[in-house]
N, CA, C and O atoms as a MOPAC input file, in Angstrom:
PM7 MOZYME 1SCF
protein

 N      0.74000 1    -0.93400 1     0.24300 1
 C      0.00500 1     0.08200 1     0.00100 1
 C      0.97300 1     1.29800 1     0.00800 1
 O      1.97000 1     1.50600 1     0.69900 1
 N      0.41100 1     2.00500 1    -0.91900 1
 C      1.25300 1     3.60600 1    -0.76900 1
 C      0.38500 1     5.03300 1    -0.22900 1
 O     -0.74400 1     5.28500 1    -0.64900 1
 N      0.85500 1     5.59600 1     0.41400 1
 C      0.16300 1     6.92000 1     1.03900 1
 C      0.79400 1     7.95000 1     0.48800 1
 O      1.99100 1     7.97300 1     0.20300 1
 N      0.03400 1     8.79200 1     0.33400 1
 C      0.33000 1    10.55300 1    -0.17700 1
 C     -0.34500 1    11.40400 1     0.77400 1
 O     -1.56900 1    11.30900 1     0.85800 1
 N      0.22300 1    12.14700 1     1.43600 1
 C     -0.01600 1    13.05400 1     2.66400 1
 C      0.25100 1    14.88800 1     2.20500 1
 O      1.31700 1    15.47600 1     2.02000 1
 N     -0.89800 1    15.31100 1     2.14700 1
 C     -0.36300 1    16.62200 1     1.49300 1
 C      0.37100 1    17.11700 1     0.59400 1
 O      0.72100 1    18.29700 1     0.63500 1
 N      0.70600 1    16.32800 1    -0.32300 1
 C      1.89900 1    16.33300 1    -1.77900 1
 C      0.92900 1    17.14400 1    -2.52500 1
 O     -0.29100 1    17.15100 1    -2.36100 1
 N      1.72300 1    17.92900 1    -3.48900 1
 C      0.97500 1    18.84000 1    -4.78900 1
 C      0.54200 1    17.48500 1    -5.71400 1
 O     -0.66100 1    17.48700 1    -5.97500 1
 N      1.19400 1    16.48100 1    -6.18700 1
 C      0.53500 1    15.36000 1    -6.90200 1
 C      0.77100 1    13.93300 1    -6.20200 1
 O      1.69100 1    13.55300 1    -5.47800 1
 N     -0.33100 1    13.29900 1    -6.65100 1
 C     -0.59400 1    11.94900 1    -6.56100 1
 C      0.29800 1    10.87600 1    -7.49700 1
 O      1.52600 1    10.80200 1    -7.54400 1
 N     -0.54000 1    10.18700 1    -8.11900 1
 C     -0.21100 1     9.35800 1    -9.50600 1
 C     -0.19500 1    10.48000 1   -10.51700 1
 O     -1.16100 1    11.22100 1   -10.69800 1
 N      0.84700 1    10.55900 1   -11.10700 1
 C      0.98500 1    11.48600 1   -12.06300 1
 C      2.12700 1    11.23500 1   -13.19300 1
 O      3.32900 1    11.05900 1   -12.99400 1
 N      1.43500 1    11.26700 1   -14.42300 1
 C      2.20800 1    10.86700 1   -15.62700 1
 C      2.12500 1    12.28100 1   -16.71500 1
 O      1.12500 1    12.82400 1   -17.18500 1
 N      3.43000 1    12.58100 1   -16.87400 1
 C      3.10700 1    14.21900 1   -17.67300 1
 C      4.31400 1    13.75700 1   -18.45800 1
 O      5.22600 1    12.97200 1   -18.20200 1
 N      3.91700 1    14.73900 1   -19.82100 1
 C      5.14300 1    15.06200 1   -20.98600 1
 C      4.68000 1    16.31000 1   -21.45500 1
 O      3.58900 1    16.88000 1   -21.48400 1
 N      5.94000 1    16.58900 1   -21.84700 1
 C      5.95800 1    18.26300 1   -22.44700 1
 C      5.03800 1    18.35000 1   -23.62200 1
 O      4.98900 1    17.54300 1   -24.55100 1
 N      4.38700 1    19.32200 1   -23.48400 1
 C      3.50700 1    19.52200 1   -24.76700 1
 C      4.31800 1    20.27000 1   -26.04200 1
 O      4.14800 1    21.38200 1   -26.54200 1
 N      5.15100 1    19.32800 1   -26.31600 1
 C      6.11900 1    19.90800 1   -27.68500 1
 C      6.11500 1    18.57300 1   -28.44600 1
 O      5.87000 1    17.50200 1   -27.89100 1
 N      6.48500 1    18.74100 1   -30.13800 1
 C      6.62300 1    17.68300 1   -30.56500 1
 C      7.79900 1    16.61700 1   -29.89500 1
 O      8.91100 1    17.05200 1   -29.59500 1
 N      7.44700 1    15.25000 1   -29.70500 1
 C      8.07100 1    14.43400 1   -29.11500 1
 C      7.90600 1    12.78000 1   -29.21200 1
 O      6.82900 1    12.20200 1   -29.36300 1
 N      9.02900 1    12.23500 1   -29.11000 1
 C      8.56300 1    10.75600 1   -28.95300 1
 C      8.50300 1    10.06500 1   -28.07600 1
 O      8.78000 1    10.53300 1   -26.97100 1
 N      8.11100 1     8.64200 1   -28.19700 1
 C      8.15500 1     7.66800 1   -26.58500 1
 C      7.12900 1     7.18400 1   -26.37800 1
 O      6.35300 1     6.97400 1   -27.31000 1
 N      6.84900 1     6.89200 1   -25.20300 1
 C      5.83800 1     5.85200 1   -24.70200 1
 C      5.64900 1     5.51300 1   -23.36600 1
 O      6.53800 1     5.46000 1   -22.51600 1
 N      4.38200 1     5.26700 1   -23.19500 1
 C      4.23100 1     4.88900 1   -21.58100 1
 C      3.15700 1     3.67700 1   -21.82100 1
 O      2.07300 1     3.78300 1   -22.39500 1
 N      3.73000 1     2.48600 1   -21.23400 1
 C      2.72800 1     1.03500 1   -21.84100 1
 C      2.81600 1     0.22900 1   -20.79000 1
 O      3.90000 1    -0.03900 1   -20.27200 1
 N      1.58000 1    -0.28000 1   -20.33700 1
 C      1.78600 1    -1.20600 1   -19.17800 1
 C      1.91400 1    -0.97100 1   -17.77800 1
 O      2.60600 1    -1.73600 1   -17.10600 1
 N      1.12400 1     0.33400 1   -17.08300 1
 C      1.50400 1     0.81400 1   -16.21800 1
 C      0.28100 1     0.44800 1   -14.93500 1
 O     -0.78200 1     1.06200 1   -15.02700 1
 N      0.40200 1    -0.25200 1   -14.10800 1
 C     -0.64300 1    -0.33500 1   -12.70900 1
 C     -0.34500 1     0.59600 1   -11.76700 1
 O      0.81600 1     0.73800 1   -11.38200 1
 N     -1.37600 1     1.34500 1   -11.28300 1
 C     -1.20700 1     2.08400 1   -10.16000 1
 C     -2.22800 1     1.09200 1    -9.19300 1
 O     -3.36600 1     0.84100 1    -9.59100 1
 N     -1.85200 1     0.69400 1    -8.23000 1
 C     -2.71700 1    -0.24500 1    -7.05300 1
 C     -2.50600 1     0.06400 1    -5.60800 1
 O     -1.36400 1     0.36500 1    -5.26200 1
 N     -3.52400 1     0.02700 1    -4.66300 1
 C     -3.53400 1     0.08000 1    -3.51000 1
 C     -2.97900 1     1.40200 1    -3.14300 1
 O     -1.80200 1     1.39900 1    -2.78200 1
 N     -3.58100 1     2.47900 1    -3.16900 1
 C     -3.31900 1     3.95300 1    -2.71400 1
 C     -3.96500 1     4.85500 1    -2.10300 1
 O     -5.06700 1     5.16600 1    -2.55400 1
 N     -3.55600 1     5.38200 1    -1.15200 1
 C     -4.61600 1     6.02900 1    -0.03900 1
 C     -3.77200 1     7.68900 1    -0.20900 1
 O     -2.59700 1     8.02100 1    -0.05500 1
 N     -4.83300 1     8.34500 1    -0.53800 1
 C     -4.69000 1     9.78800 1    -0.59100 1
 C     -5.13700 1    10.68300 1     0.55000 1
 O     -6.20300 1    10.35200 1     1.06800 1
 N     -4.51200 1    11.77900 1     1.05200 1
 C     -4.97400 1    12.28300 1     2.30500 1
 C     -4.80900 1    13.97500 1     1.93000 1
 O     -3.65200 1    14.39500 1     1.91300 1
 N     -5.53600 1    14.61200 1     1.73500 1
 C     -5.64400 1    15.98800 1     1.16200 1
 C     -4.56000 1    16.47200 1     0.36000 1
 O     -3.80000 1    17.36800 1     0.72600 1
 N     -4.46500 1    15.59100 1    -1.24800 1
 C     -3.35800 1    15.50600 1    -2.31300 1
 C     -4.06300 1    16.83900 1    -3.22000 1
 O     -5.28600 1    16.90200 1    -3.34200 1
 N     -3.34000 1    17.66200 1    -3.70200 1
 C     -3.70500 1    18.83900 1    -4.36000 1
 C     -4.20600 1    17.91800 1    -5.84700 1
 O     -5.31100 1    18.19900 1    -6.31100 1
 N     -3.38000 1    16.86100 1    -6.52800 1
 C     -4.05900 1    16.39300 1    -7.69100 1
 C     -3.91400 1    14.72900 1    -7.67300 1
 O     -3.18900 1    14.11500 1    -8.45600 1
 N     -4.66300 1    14.16500 1    -6.72900 1
 C     -4.64600 1    12.40100 1    -6.89900 1
 C     -4.23400 1    12.02000 1    -7.93600 1
 O     -3.14800 1    11.44000 1    -7.91500 1
 N     -4.91100 1    12.19100 1    -9.18600 1
 C     -4.78700 1    11.33600 1   -10.24800 1
 C     -4.66900 1    12.38700 1   -11.28000 1
 O     -5.54500 1    13.23400 1   -11.45500 1
 N     -3.46400 1    12.31500 1   -12.02700 1
 C     -3.14000 1    13.62500 1   -13.20000 1
 C     -2.48000 1    12.80200 1   -14.24700 1
 O     -1.52100 1    12.03700 1   -14.14700 1
 N     -3.16400 1    13.11000 1   -15.21500 1
 C     -2.42900 1    12.89400 1   -16.41500 1
 C     -2.07000 1    13.84100 1   -17.26600 1
 O     -3.04800 1    14.28800 1   -17.86500 1
 N     -0.99900 1    14.36100 1   -17.58100 1
 C     -0.96800 1    15.84000 1   -18.21100 1
 C      0.21000 1    15.90900 1   -19.35900 1
 O      1.38700 1    16.10500 1   -19.05600 1
 N     -0.30100 1    15.70200 1   -20.88000 1
 C      0.54200 1    15.30200 1   -21.82500 1
 C      0.65000 1    16.86100 1   -22.38200 1
 O      1.31800 1    16.81300 1   -23.41500 1
 N      0.23500 1    18.27300 1   -22.08400 1
 C      0.40600 1    19.11200 1   -22.12400 1
 C      1.23600 1    20.08200 1   -21.52300 1
 O      1.32900 1    21.20500 1   -22.01900 1
 N      1.81800 1    19.77400 1   -20.55300 1
 C      2.94700 1    20.26800 1   -19.62700 1
 C      3.57300 1    21.23800 1   -20.31300 1
 O      4.26600 1    20.90600 1   -21.27400 1
 N      3.46100 1    22.48400 1   -19.98700 1
 C      4.00400 1    23.77000 1   -20.44200 1
 C      4.28700 1    24.53000 1   -19.46500 1
 O      3.57500 1    25.52200 1   -19.31000 1
 N      5.46700 1    24.26900 1   -18.47900 1
 C      5.46100 1    25.58900 1   -17.08600 1
 C      5.32800 1    26.81700 1   -17.83900 1
 O      5.56300 1    26.78900 1   -19.04700 1
 N      4.95500 1    27.97000 1   -17.23000 1
 C      4.87500 1    29.27500 1   -17.95200 1
 C      4.41600 1    29.68900 1   -19.29900 1
 O      4.45300 1    30.85400 1   -19.69600 1
 N      4.01600 1    28.75800 1   -19.92700 1
 C      3.72800 1    28.68500 1   -21.40700 1
 C      4.86200 1    29.17800 1   -21.99800 1
 O      4.83300 1    30.16300 1   -22.73500 1
 N      6.06700 1    28.44500 1   -21.67700 1
 C      7.69800 1    29.12000 1   -22.57400 1
 C      8.27200 1    27.83000 1   -23.19200 1
 O      8.54700 1    26.74600 1   -22.68000 1
 N      8.37300 1    28.32900 1   -24.56600 1
 C      9.02000 1    27.15600 1   -25.47500 1
 C      8.07700 1    26.12000 1   -25.67300 1
 O      8.59200 1    25.12200 1   -26.17700 1
 N      6.77900 1    26.02000 1   -25.42700 1
 C      5.78600 1    24.75000 1   -25.83200 1
 C      4.47800 1    25.26700 1   -26.05000 1
 O      3.61800 1    24.43900 1   -26.34900 1
 N      4.16500 1    26.39700 1   -25.96600 1
 C      2.65200 1    26.89800 1   -25.63600 1
 C      1.74300 1    26.44000 1   -27.14100 1
 O      2.00900 1    26.83400 1   -28.27700 1
 N      0.99900 1    25.81800 1   -26.87300 1
 C     -0.13100 1    25.29800 1   -28.10800 1
 C      0.49600 1    24.14500 1   -28.95200 1
 O      0.21800 1    23.81200 1   -30.10400 1
 N      1.11100 1    23.79300 1   -28.37400 1
 C      1.75300 1    22.40100 1   -28.87700 1
 C      1.04200 1    21.00300 1   -28.39600 1
 O      0.09800 1    20.93500 1   -27.60900 1
 N      1.52700 1    20.18800 1   -28.87100 1
 C      1.14500 1    18.80400 1   -28.49800 1
 C      2.30100 1    17.64400 1   -28.30800 1
 O      3.21900 1    17.53400 1   -29.12000 1
 N      2.19300 1    16.95500 1   -27.37700 1
 C      2.95900 1    15.83200 1   -27.18900 1
 C      2.85100 1    14.67200 1   -28.16400 1
 O      1.79700 1    14.12500 1   -28.48500 1
 N      3.94800 1    14.39200 1   -28.55500 1
 C      3.92700 1    12.74900 1   -29.14500 1
 C      4.18600 1    11.59300 1   -28.45000 1
 O      4.28400 1    10.46100 1   -28.92400 1
 N      4.30000 1    11.95300 1   -27.23000 1
 C      4.30500 1    10.54000 1   -26.50200 1
 C      2.74700 1     9.72900 1   -26.51500 1
 O      1.67800 1    10.33800 1   -26.48600 1
 N      2.87100 1     8.39400 1   -26.56000 1
 C      2.03100 1     7.53700 1   -26.42900 1
 C      1.68000 1     6.98800 1   -25.34900 1
 O      2.46500 1     6.13100 1   -24.94300 1
 N      0.59300 1     7.21300 1   -24.61200 1
 C      0.18400 1     6.70400 1   -23.56800 1
 C     -1.05300 1     5.48900 1   -23.68100 1
 O     -2.07400 1     5.79000 1   -24.29900 1
 N     -0.93100 1     4.12700 1   -23.07400 1
 C     -1.37000 1     2.95500 1   -23.34300 1
 C     -1.50000 1     2.10800 1   -22.19000 1
 O     -0.57400 1     1.95700 1   -21.39400 1
 N     -2.81900 1     1.45000 1   -22.05400 1
 C     -2.72800 1     0.45700 1   -20.91500 1
 C     -2.39700 1     0.97900 1   -19.46700 1
 O     -1.54900 1     0.37000 1   -18.81400 1
 N     -3.08300 1     2.17200 1   -18.89200 1
 C     -2.58200 1     2.00400 1   -17.54500 1
 C     -3.97700 1     2.05400 1   -16.65700 1
 O     -5.01000 1     2.62200 1   -17.01200 1
 N     -3.81800 1     1.48900 1   -15.69000 1
 C     -4.91500 1     1.01200 1   -15.09400 1
 C     -4.36500 1     1.41000 1   -13.69500 1
 O     -3.21200 1     1.27400 1   -13.28400 1
 N     -5.78100 1     2.09700 1   -12.85200 1
 C     -5.52100 1     2.85000 1   -11.53800 1
 C     -6.51800 1     1.90300 1   -10.82300 1
 O     -7.65400 1     1.87400 1   -11.29800 1
 N     -6.27900 1     1.20700 1    -9.85900 1
 C     -7.14600 1     0.17100 1    -8.79500 1
 C     -7.23600 1     0.47800 1    -7.42300 1
 O     -6.27000 1     0.96600 1    -6.83500 1
 N     -8.29900 1     0.24100 1    -6.85800 1
 C     -8.10600 1     0.49300 1    -5.20000 1
 C     -7.43000 1     2.02900 1    -4.60100 1
 O     -6.78400 1     2.15100 1    -3.56100 1
 N     -7.77500 1     3.09200 1    -5.54500 1
 C     -7.36400 1     4.37200 1    -5.15600 1
 C     -8.34500 1     4.99900 1    -4.36400 1
 O     -9.47300 1     5.17700 1    -4.82400 1
 N     -8.02300 1     5.37700 1    -3.14800 1
 C     -8.91800 1     5.99500 1    -2.13200 1
 C     -8.56400 1     7.26800 1    -1.08300 1
 O     -7.45700 1     7.39100 1    -0.55900 1
 N     -9.40800 1     7.96200 1    -0.91900 1
 C     -8.88800 1     9.10400 1    -0.09400 1
 C     -9.30900 1    10.40600 1    -0.50800 1
 O    -10.27400 1    10.59200 1    -1.24900 1
 N     -8.44100 1    11.49100 1     0.06300 1
 C     -9.34300 1    12.88800 1     0.05800 1
 C     -8.15700 1    13.97600 1    -1.02600 1
 O     -6.93200 1    13.92500 1    -1.14100 1
 N     -9.08500 1    14.79800 1    -1.60900 1
 C     -8.55500 1    15.52000 1    -2.65600 1
 C     -8.34500 1    17.06200 1    -1.85500 1
 O     -9.10000 1    17.51700 1    -0.99700 1
 N     -7.19600 1    17.65900 1    -2.35700 1
 C     -7.20300 1    19.28500 1    -1.80400 1
 C     -7.99100 1    20.04700 1    -2.92400 1
 O     -8.09700 1    21.27100 1    -2.84000 1
 N     -8.39100 1    19.55200 1    -3.67700 1
 C     -9.01100 1    20.37800 1    -4.89900 1
 C    -10.21600 1    19.91400 1    -5.30100 1
 O    -10.59300 1    18.89000 1    -4.73100 1
 N    -11.15800 1    20.53300 1    -6.39300 1
 C    -12.57100 1    19.94600 1    -6.54700 1
 C    -12.49600 1    18.89300 1    -7.44800 1
 O    -13.33500 1    17.99900 1    -7.33700 1
 N    -11.37300 1    18.80200 1    -8.60900 1
 C    -11.20000 1    18.02900 1    -9.34400 1
 C     -9.92100 1    16.97600 1    -8.90900 1
 O     -8.77200 1    17.38900 1    -8.75200 1
 N    -10.28500 1    15.66900 1    -8.75700 1
 C     -9.24200 1    14.66300 1    -8.10700 1
 C     -8.92800 1    13.89000 1    -9.40900 1
 O     -7.94300 1    13.15600 1    -9.32300 1
 N     -9.53900 1    13.90700 1   -10.54200 1
 C     -9.01600 1    12.82100 1   -11.69300 1
 C     -8.92100 1    14.11400 1   -12.74800 1
 O     -9.82200 1    14.90300 1   -13.03100 1
 N     -7.55700 1    14.08400 1   -13.23600 1
 C     -7.47200 1    14.64900 1   -14.33100 1
 C     -6.37200 1    14.44600 1   -15.32400 1
 O     -5.17800 1    14.72800 1   -15.22100 1
 N     -7.26300 1    13.70300 1   -16.65200 1
 C     -6.71500 1    13.43000 1   -17.68500 1
 C     -6.85600 1    14.35200 1   -19.09200 1
 O     -7.74200 1    14.34100 1   -19.94600 1
 N     -5.75800 1    15.06500 1   -18.99800 1
 C     -5.24900 1    15.97300 1   -20.00900 1
 C     -4.67500 1    15.34600 1   -21.13500 1
 O     -3.46400 1    15.56500 1   -21.16300 1
 N     -5.00000 1    14.77500 1   -21.90600 1
 C     -4.14300 1    13.82700 1   -23.17600 1
 C     -4.05800 1    14.84200 1   -24.47800 1
 O     -4.77200 1    15.81300 1   -24.72800 1
 N     -3.13800 1    14.39000 1   -25.09700 1
 C     -2.89600 1    15.01500 1   -26.52900 1
 C     -3.68100 1    14.52300 1   -27.51400 1
 O     -4.07800 1    13.38200 1   -27.75000 1
 N     -3.91900 1    16.06300 1   -28.31200 1
 C     -4.45200 1    15.42400 1   -29.42900 1
 C     -3.93200 1    14.99100 1   -30.35400 1
 O     -4.62400 1    14.49300 1   -31.24200 1
 N     -2.45200 1    15.03600 1   -30.46500 1
 C     -1.66500 1    14.44400 1   -31.33500 1
 C     -1.67800 1    12.69400 1   -31.16900 1
 O     -1.77900 1    11.93100 1   -32.12900 1
 N     -1.56200 1    12.29600 1   -29.82800 1
 C     -1.48400 1    10.92700 1   -29.62600 1
 C     -2.35900 1    10.81600 1   -28.16800 1
 O     -1.78200 1    10.76500 1   -27.08200 1
 N     -3.70500 1    10.78900 1   -28.30100 1
 C     -4.53100 1    10.71200 1   -27.42000 1
 C     -4.22400 1     9.44800 1   -26.58900 1
 O     -3.65200 1     8.50100 1   -27.12800 1
 N     -4.65500 1     9.40000 1   -25.05100 1
 C     -4.32400 1     8.18300 1   -24.29500 1
 C     -5.69600 1     7.36700 1   -24.83400 1
 O     -6.79400 1     7.78400 1   -25.20000 1
 N     -5.03500 1     5.78300 1   -24.69700 1
 C     -5.99100 1     4.95700 1   -24.89500 1
 C     -5.78100 1     3.53800 1   -24.02100 1
 O     -4.74200 1     3.14000 1   -23.49500 1
 N     -6.88200 1     3.01100 1   -24.03300 1
 C     -6.97200 1     1.90400 1   -22.98700 1
 C     -6.65700 1     2.23800 1   -21.32400 1
 O     -5.88000 1     1.59900 1   -20.61500 1
 N     -7.28400 1     3.13500 1   -21.01300 1
 C     -6.99400 1     3.45600 1   -19.79100 1
 C     -8.39500 1     3.04800 1   -18.99300 1
 O     -9.57100 1     3.09600 1   -19.35700 1
 N     -7.70300 1     2.58000 1   -17.61800 1
 C     -8.83200 1     1.83200 1   -16.77000 1
 C     -8.95600 1     2.36300 1   -15.44100 1
 O     -7.90400 1     2.62000 1   -14.85500 1
 N     -9.96200 1     2.56000 1   -14.90400 1
 C    -10.35100 1     2.95700 1   -13.17900 1
 C    -11.23700 1     1.96300 1   -12.81200 1
 O    -12.34100 1     1.74300 1   -13.31000 1
 N    -10.59800 1     1.27900 1   -11.76200 1
 C    -11.45200 1     0.17600 1   -10.97800 1
 C    -11.26800 1     0.45800 1    -9.62700 1
 O    -10.16900 1     0.74200 1    -9.15100 1
 N    -12.55900 1     0.37400 1    -8.83500 1
 C    -12.76200 1     0.64400 1    -7.29800 1
 C    -11.68900 1     2.11300 1    -6.88900 1
 O    -10.65300 1     1.98900 1    -6.23500 1
 N    -12.16300 1     3.35700 1    -7.38600 1
 C    -11.78000 1     4.51400 1    -6.87500 1
 C    -12.87800 1     5.34400 1    -5.96800 1
 O    -14.03100 1     5.44800 1    -6.38600 1
 N    -12.54000 1     5.84700 1    -4.89200 1
 C    -13.08700 1     6.71400 1    -4.10300 1
 C    -12.28400 1     7.75900 1    -3.40600 1
 O    -11.54700 1     7.65100 1    -2.42700 1
 N    -12.61200 1     8.85900 1    -4.17700 1
 C    -11.86600 1    10.21700 1    -3.82200 1
 C    -12.66100 1    11.14000 1    -3.56200 1
 O    -13.53500 1    11.40100 1    -4.38900 1
 N    -12.56900 1    11.89100 1    -2.32000 1
 C    -13.53800 1    12.67800 1    -2.18100 1
 C    -13.08200 1    14.23600 1    -2.05900 1
 O    -11.86600 1    14.42400 1    -2.02000 1
 N    -13.83000 1    15.22700 1    -2.00400 1
 C    -13.56400 1    16.88800 1    -1.81400 1
 C    -14.34300 1    17.22900 1    -1.06200 1
 O    -15.55700 1    17.22300 1    -1.26600 1
 N    -13.50500 1    17.77200 1     0.45500 1
 C    -14.34000 1    18.09700 1     1.74300 1
 C    -15.77200 1    17.42000 1     1.71100 1
 O    -16.85200 1    17.92800 1     1.41000 1
 N    -15.39000 1    15.78600 1     2.21100 1
 C    -16.30400 1    14.96700 1     2.37200 1
 C    -17.61300 1    14.76200 1     1.49100 1
 O    -18.61900 1    14.18000 1     1.89700 1
 N    -17.43900 1    15.38800 1     0.08200 1
 C    -18.15100 1    15.11600 1    -1.01000 1
 C    -17.84000 1    14.65500 1    -2.17200 1
 O    -16.67300 1    15.00800 1    -2.34700 1
 N    -18.22800 1    14.02000 1    -3.15200 1
 C    -17.70500 1    13.33300 1    -4.40200 1
 C    -17.01700 1    14.53800 1    -4.96800 1
 O    -17.48800 1    15.67300 1    -5.03200 1
 N    -15.81500 1    14.12900 1    -5.37800 1
 C    -14.79700 1    15.04800 1    -5.96100 1
 C    -15.40300 1    15.35400 1    -7.84700 1
 O    -16.49400 1    15.02700 1    -8.31600 1
 N    -14.55400 1    15.87700 1    -8.37200 1
 C    -15.14200 1    15.89100 1   -10.00700 1
 C    -14.03800 1    15.33500 1   -10.78100 1
 O    -12.93200 1    15.20500 1   -10.25500 1
 N    -14.25700 1    14.98800 1   -12.01900 1
 C    -12.96300 1    14.64700 1   -12.88100 1
 C    -13.14900 1    15.23500 1   -14.16800 1
 O    -14.21700 1    15.64700 1   -14.62100 1
 N    -11.97400 1    15.24500 1   -14.75100 1
 C    -11.81200 1    15.66200 1   -15.95300 1
 C    -11.23700 1    15.16100 1   -17.24300 1
 O    -10.03700 1    14.89500 1   -17.17700 1
 N    -11.61800 1    15.03700 1   -18.00300 1
 C    -11.07800 1    14.21700 1   -19.12900 1
 C    -11.06400 1    14.94800 1   -20.31000 1
 O    -11.96500 1    15.73800 1   -20.59400 1
 N     -9.91700 1    14.69800 1   -21.15100 1
 C     -9.33800 1    15.44600 1   -22.80200 1
 C     -8.96400 1    14.62800 1   -23.51400 1
 O     -8.01200 1    14.12400 1   -22.91800 1
 N     -9.14200 1    13.91600 1   -24.85800 1
 C     -8.52600 1    13.21100 1   -25.63300 1
 C     -8.04100 1    11.96700 1   -25.12100 1
 O     -6.86900 1    11.61700 1   -25.25800 1
 N     -9.13900 1    11.11500 1   -24.38500 1
 C     -8.60200 1     9.71000 1   -23.77300 1
 C     -9.82100 1     8.93500 1   -23.82600 1
 O    -10.95600 1     9.40400 1   -23.73800 1
 N     -9.46500 1     7.52900 1   -23.99800 1
 C    -10.48400 1     6.36700 1   -24.32900 1
 C    -10.16400 1     5.18300 1   -22.98300 1
 O     -9.03400 1     4.97200 1   -22.54100 1
 N    -11.15800 1     4.64800 1   -22.59300 1
 C    -11.00700 1     3.66400 1   -21.52100 1
 C    -12.33300 1     3.40800 1   -20.68700 1
 O    -13.38400 1     4.02800 1   -20.85100 1
 N    -12.16300 1     2.62900 1   -19.98100 1
 C    -13.16700 1     2.39000 1   -19.26200 1
 C    -12.99700 1     2.31300 1   -17.45900 1
 O    -11.96000 1     2.50200 1   -16.82200 1
 N    -14.43000 1     1.96100 1   -16.89800 1
 C    -14.38100 1     2.46400 1   -15.33300 1
 C    -15.10300 1     1.20600 1   -14.94300 1
 O    -16.06100 1     0.97400 1   -15.68000 1
 N    -14.94900 1     0.52900 1   -14.20200 1
 C    -15.81100 1    -0.51400 1   -13.50100 1
 C    -15.63900 1    -0.64300 1   -11.97600 1
 O    -14.82900 1    -0.03300 1   -11.27900 1
 N    -16.62300 1    -1.61900 1   -11.56100 1
 C    -16.60600 1    -1.16100 1    -9.86900 1
 C    -17.01500 1    -0.15400 1    -9.69100 1
 O    -17.53600 1     0.44400 1   -10.63300 1
 N    -16.92500 1     0.54800 1    -8.15300 1
 C    -17.24000 1     1.65200 1    -7.81900 1
 C    -16.21900 1     2.76100 1    -7.75300 1
 O    -15.24800 1     2.82100 1    -6.99800 1
 N    -16.73000 1     3.91900 1    -8.97500 1
 C    -15.79000 1     4.94900 1    -9.23200 1
 C    -16.31400 1     6.21100 1    -8.70700 1
 O    -17.31700 1     6.71700 1    -9.21100 1
 N    -15.52000 1     6.90600 1    -7.44000 1
 C    -16.06500 1     8.51300 1    -7.50900 1
 C    -14.54900 1     9.23100 1    -7.28500 1
 O    -13.58600 1     8.78200 1    -6.66400 1
 N    -14.67000 1    10.36700 1    -7.93500 1
 C    -16.16200 1    10.84900 1    -8.83500 1
 C    -16.50900 1     9.85100 1   -10.08800 1
 O    -15.83100 1     8.86700 1   -10.38500 1
 N    -17.49700 1    10.21700 1   -10.65600 1
 C    -17.91500 1     9.49100 1   -12.03300 1
 C    -16.80600 1     9.57700 1   -12.87800 1
 O    -16.13900 1    10.59800 1   -13.04200 1
 N    -16.60300 1     8.43700 1   -13.44200 1
 C    -15.74700 1     8.49700 1   -14.49900 1
 C    -16.28800 1     9.43900 1   -15.67500 1
 O    -17.46400 1     9.73900 1   -15.88400 1
 N    -15.20800 1     9.81700 1   -16.36300 1
 C    -15.59100 1    10.68000 1   -17.75200 1
 C    -14.70200 1    10.05600 1   -18.72700 1
 O    -14.36900 1    10.74300 1   -19.69200 1
 N    -14.25800 1     8.83900 1   -18.62600 1
 C    -13.70900 1     8.11900 1   -19.73000 1
 C    -15.01900 1     7.88700 1   -20.67800 1
 O    -14.90900 1     7.28200 1   -21.74500 1

């Protein structure tokens, strides 16, 4: 079991928002407890700090077959699950299984862009896959 307490990010995969090559394939995140984490589950394929050197560009990194299972706890922000994938290389085959993340003792929100996948079991916040 993994624990995150008051961190900025929990389970994160990021790539720069500019032309690039590479892949992330076959990653399983399992049995994680979040406590007041700013971004419990975050996928950012458009990472561009300060919009310098990469604004309005797309990552070419391919992300697929990533599973999140048995992730529980609290988010420090309203959006607990954020999947911001690239228009050039959308995320594929992403799975959410038995997720329960809250914000201020209520269900949190999720955000999805350019992603395909499925959710099963109990998933809170509601899946946007």
